[in-house]
């Protein structure tokens, strides 16, 4: 049975999709069978792995409305053990499709659909949209845990309380097993005092929920890195685009922690 991990933060521009794509790729490079589900209407995770919108006919939208099964929309990537369920801008209309008052268990649709393919993968990574709407609620309801990327810049912690309250509420109601796997500082620069302050604040408030390199007091941070920013435009994860870059090393270390725990 696979471990299902959502990457979530209702704040945009925090490195959520970057983390979903590169963590999934790093896990696959470590010989794990990984499925990345792109459930963000912007479909940035899909394009980050080299797929244009004309490359596939069906996507996660068709799964959620029940016209296709997950097994019918999965695409193979250039990385041997990494598959992806693509998204499409049409997903923005999903609320009207399955969030009618007559729809029962509407928060559990994704969870039910995942059961079909759950035993085929070691990890299922879900890239959720930057909002706490029905799509993200479905993602969290289907997940064992959530990783929360936090940008090391001004207003980094803005809105975090709302997300934490949502996770707590879901845990108490429809998904008792849901836990926060960890907070991941992103876009960190050790030349920037603000980055250092945000990291210090995170360490103060969430020390036990940061990812730590084995036998080290240092927590894993994703550096502000040109190669990481460039790689999506080439349709490649950082492990394929610039394997020796600091960003690639950081995501590889994160994957090690996920596997270890």
Coordinates of C-alpha atoms in Angstrom, one line a residue:
X1 CA 0.0 0.0 0.0
X2 CA 1.4 3.4 -0.9
X3 CA 2.0 6.4 1.3
X4 CA 0.0 9.4 0.1
X5 CA 1.6 12.8 0.7
X6 CA 0.0 16.1 -0.2
X7 CA 2.1 19.2 -0.9
X8 CA -0.1 22.1 0.3
X9 CA -0.1 25.7 1.1
X10 CA -2.9 28.1 0.2
X11 CA -0.3 30.8 -0.4
X12 CA 0.9 30.9 -3.9
X13 CA 4.5 31.2 -5.0
X14 CA 6.0 29.2 -2.1
X15 CA 7.6 26.4 -4.1
X16 CA 4.7 23.9 -3.8
X17 CA 4.8 22.5 -7.3
X18 CA 8.6 22.6 -7.4
X19 CA 8.6 20.5 -4.2
X20 CA 6.0 18.1 -5.5
X21 CA 7.8 17.5 -8.8
X22 CA 11.3 17.3 -7.4
X23 CA 10.4 15.2 -4.4
X24 CA 8.5 12.7 -6.6
X25 CA 11.5 12.6 -9.0
X26 CA 14.0 12.2 -6.2
X27 CA 12.0 9.3 -4.7
X28 CA 11.8 7.6 -8.1
X29 CA 15.6 8.0 -8.6
X30 CA 16.0 6.1 -5.3
X31 CA 14.2 3.1 -6.8
X32 CA 10.8 3.9 -5.4
X33 CA 7.6 3.5 -7.5
X34 CA 6.1 7.0 -7.5
X35 CA 2.8 8.5 -8.8
X36 CA 2.6 12.3 -9.0
X37 CA -1.0 13.5 -9.1
X38 CA -1.3 17.0 -10.5
X39 CA -4.6 18.3 -9.1
X40 CA -3.9 22.0 -9.7
X41 CA -5.8 23.5 -12.6
X42 CA -2.7 25.5 -13.5
X43 CA -1.1 22.1 -14.4
X44 CA 2.4 23.3 -13.7
X45 CA 3.5 20.0 -12.4
X46 CA 2.4 18.4 -15.6
X47 CA 4.4 20.9 -17.8
X48 CA 7.4 20.7 -15.4
X49 CA 7.8 17.0 -16.5
X50 CA 7.7 17.9 -20.1
X51 CA 4.1 17.3 -21.1
X52 CA 2.3 19.9 -23.2
X53 CA -1.5 20.2 -23.0
X54 CA -1.8 18.6 -26.4
X55 CA 0.1 15.5 -25.4
X56 CA -2.8 13.8 -23.5
X57 CA -6.5 13.7 -24.0
X58 CA -7.7 12.8 -20.5
X59 CA -6.6 14.1 -17.1
X60 CA -7.4 14.1 -13.4
X61 CA -10.7 16.0 -14.1
X62 CA -12.1 13.0 -15.9
X63 CA -11.2 10.8 -13.0
X64 CA -12.9 13.1 -10.5
X65 CA -16.1 13.3 -12.5
X66 CA -16.1 9.5 -12.9
X67 CA -15.7 9.2 -16.7
X68 CA -12.2 7.6 -16.4
X69 CA -10.2 5.6 -13.9
X70 CA -6.8 6.6 -12.7
X71 CA -5.3 3.7 -14.5
X72 CA -6.6 5.1 -17.8
X73 CA -5.0 8.6 -17.5
X74 CA -1.6 7.8 -16.0
X75 CA 1.4 8.9 -18.1
X76 CA 4.9 7.5 -18.0
X77 CA 7.7 10.1 -17.6
X78 CA 11.3 10.0 -18.6
X79 CA 12.2 8.8 -15.2
X80 CA 11.7 5.0 -15.1
X81 CA 9.7 4.7 -11.9
X82 CA 7.9 8.0 -12.0
X83 CA 4.4 8.3 -13.4
X84 CA 2.1 11.3 -13.5
X85 CA -1.6 11.9 -13.6
X86 CA -1.9 15.2 -15.6
X87 CA -4.1 18.1 -14.9
X88 CA -5.8 20.7 -17.2
X89 CA -7.3 24.1 -16.8
X90 CA -10.8 22.5 -17.2
X91 CA -10.4 21.4 -13.5
X92 CA -11.5 24.9 -12.4
X93 CA -15.0 23.8 -13.1
X94 CA -14.9 20.8 -10.9
X95 CA -16.6 22.5 -8.0
X96 CA -19.9 22.8 -10.0
X97 CA -19.5 19.2 -11.1
X98 CA -19.2 17.4 -7.8
X99 CA -19.9 20.0 -5.1
X100 CA -23.7 20.1 -5.6
X101 CA -25.6 19.8 -2.3
X102 CA -26.9 16.4 -3.4
X103 CA -23.4 14.9 -3.7
X104 CA -22.6 12.7 -0.8
X105 CA -19.1 12.3 0.6
X106 CA -17.9 14.9 -1.8
X107 CA -14.7 15.5 0.3
X108 CA -13.7 11.8 -0.2
X109 CA -14.0 11.5 -4.0
X110 CA -10.2 11.6 -4.6
X111 CA -9.6 9.1 -1.7
X112 CA -12.1 6.6 -3.2
X113 CA -10.6 7.0 -6.7
X114 CA -7.0 6.4 -5.5
X115 CA -7.9 3.0 -4.1
X116 CA -7.8 1.6 -7.6
X117 CA -4.1 2.1 -8.0
X118 CA -2.8 2.6 -4.5
X119 CA -1.1 -0.8 -4.3
X120 CA 1.0 -0.1 -7.4
X121 CA 3.1 2.6 -5.9
X122 CA 5.4 3.2 -2.9
X123 CA 4.5 6.9 -2.8
X124 CA 1.7 9.0 -4.2
X125 CA 2.5 12.7 -4.2
X126 CA -0.4 15.2 -4.7
X127 CA 0.3 18.7 -6.0
X128 CA -2.7 20.7 -4.7
X129 CA -3.7 24.2 -5.8
X130 CA -2.9 27.4 -3.9
X131 CA -6.2 27.6 -2.1
X132 CA -8.1 25.9 0.6
X133 CA -11.0 25.0 -1.6
X134 CA -12.7 21.7 -2.4
X135 CA -9.8 20.4 -4.5
X136 CA -7.3 20.8 -1.6
X137 CA -9.8 19.4 0.9
X138 CA -10.1 16.3 -1.3
X139 CA -6.3 16.1 -1.5
X140 CA -5.9 16.3 2.3
X141 CA -8.7 13.9 2.9
X142 CA -7.0 11.3 0.7
X143 CA -3.6 11.8 2.3
X144 CA -1.6 10.1 5.1
X145 CA 0.3 13.3 5.6
X146 CA 1.0 16.8 4.3
X147 CA 4.2 18.7 3.6
X148 CA 3.9 22.4 3.8
X149 CA 6.5 24.5 1.9
X150 CA 7.1 27.9 3.4
X151 CA 8.9 30.6 1.4
X152 CA 11.7 32.3 3.4
X153 CA 10.5 35.8 2.6
X154 CA 8.2 38.5 4.0
X155 CA 4.7 37.3 5.0
X156 CA 6.0 33.7 5.0
X157 CA 3.8 32.7 7.8
X158 CA 0.7 34.6 6.6
X159 CA -2.3 32.4 6.4
X160 CA -0.5 29.4 7.9
X161 CA -2.9 29.3 10.9
X162 CA -5.9 28.8 8.5
X163 CA -4.1 25.8 6.9
X164 CA -3.2 24.3 10.3
X165 CA -6.8 24.7 11.4
X166 CA -8.0 23.0 8.3
X167 CA -5.7 20.0 8.8
X168 CA -6.8 19.8 12.5
X169 CA -10.5 19.9 11.5
X170 CA -10.0 17.2 8.9
X171 CA -8.1 15.0 11.4
X172 CA -11.0 15.3 13.8
X173 CA -13.6 14.5 11.3
X174 CA -13.1 12.7 8.0
X175 CA -9.3 11.8 8.0
X176 CA -8.1 10.8 11.5
X177 CA -4.7 9.5 10.1
X178 CA -3.8 12.9 8.5
X179 CA -0.6 14.4 10.0
X180 CA 1.8 17.2 9.2
X181 CA 4.8 15.4 7.9
X182 CA 6.8 18.6 8.1
X183 CA 7.4 22.2 7.1
X184 CA 9.9 22.8 4.3
X185 CA 11.6 26.2 4.1
X186 CA 12.0 27.2 0.4
X187 CA 13.8 29.9 -1.6
X188 CA 16.3 30.3 1.3
X189 CA 19.4 32.5 0.9
X190 CA 22.1 32.6 3.5
X191 CA 23.1 36.0 2.2
X192 CA 19.6 37.4 3.1
X193 CA 18.9 38.4 6.7
X194 CA 15.1 38.0 6.1
X195 CA 15.6 34.4 5.1
X196 CA 17.6 33.8 8.2
X197 CA 14.9 35.4 10.4
X198 CA 12.1 33.3 8.8
X199 CA 14.1 30.1 9.3
X200 CA 14.8 31.1 12.9
X201 CA 11.1 31.7 13.4
X202 CA 10.2 28.4 11.9
X203 CA 12.8 26.6 14.1
X204 CA 11.4 28.4 17.2
X205 CA 7.8 27.5 16.5
X206 CA 8.0 24.2 14.6
X207 CA 11.4 22.7 15.5
X208 CA 10.1 19.1 15.6
X209 CA 8.3 19.5 12.3
X210 CA 11.3 20.5 10.2
X211 CA 13.1 17.9 8.1
X212 CA 16.6 17.1 9.5
X213 CA 19.5 15.5 7.7
X214 CA 20.4 12.2 9.4
X215 CA 22.6 12.7 12.5
X216 CA 22.6 16.4 12.0
X217 CA 21.0 19.4 13.8
X218 CA 20.7 21.2 10.5
X219 CA 17.3 21.2 8.9
X220 CA 16.8 20.8 5.2
X221 CA 16.1 24.0 3.3
X222 CA 15.6 24.4 -0.4
X223 CA 17.9 27.2 -1.5
X224 CA 17.1 30.0 -3.9
X225 CA 18.7 28.4 -6.9
X226 CA 18.8 29.4 -10.6
X227 CA 18.9 25.8 -11.7
X228 CA 15.8 24.9 -9.8
X229 CA 14.0 27.9 -11.3
X230 CA 15.1 27.0 -14.8
X231 CA 14.4 23.3 -14.9
X232 CA 10.6 23.4 -15.4
X233 CA 11.1 25.4 -18.6
X234 CA 13.1 22.4 -19.9
X235 CA 10.4 19.9 -18.8
X236 CA 12.8 18.2 -16.4
X237 CA 13.0 17.8 -12.6
X238 CA 16.2 19.3 -11.1
X239 CA 17.7 15.8 -10.6
X240 CA 17.7 15.4 -14.4
X241 CA 18.5 19.0 -15.3
X242 CA 21.3 19.8 -12.9
X243 CA 21.9 16.8 -10.7
X244 CA 24.9 18.3 -8.8
X245 CA 23.2 21.6 -8.0
X246 CA 22.4 22.6 -4.5
X247 CA 18.7 22.4 -5.2
X248 CA 19.0 18.8 -6.4
X249 CA 21.0 17.8 -3.4
X250 CA 18.5 19.3 -1.1
X251 CA 15.6 17.5 -2.7
X252 CA 17.6 14.3 -2.6
X253 CA 18.2 14.7 1.1
X254 CA 14.5 15.3 1.6
X255 CA 13.7 12.1 -0.2
X256 CA 16.1 10.3 2.1
X257 CA 14.2 11.6 5.1
X258 CA 10.8 10.6 3.7
X259 CA 12.1 7.1 3.0
X260 CA 13.8 6.8 6.4
X261 CA 10.7 7.8 8.2

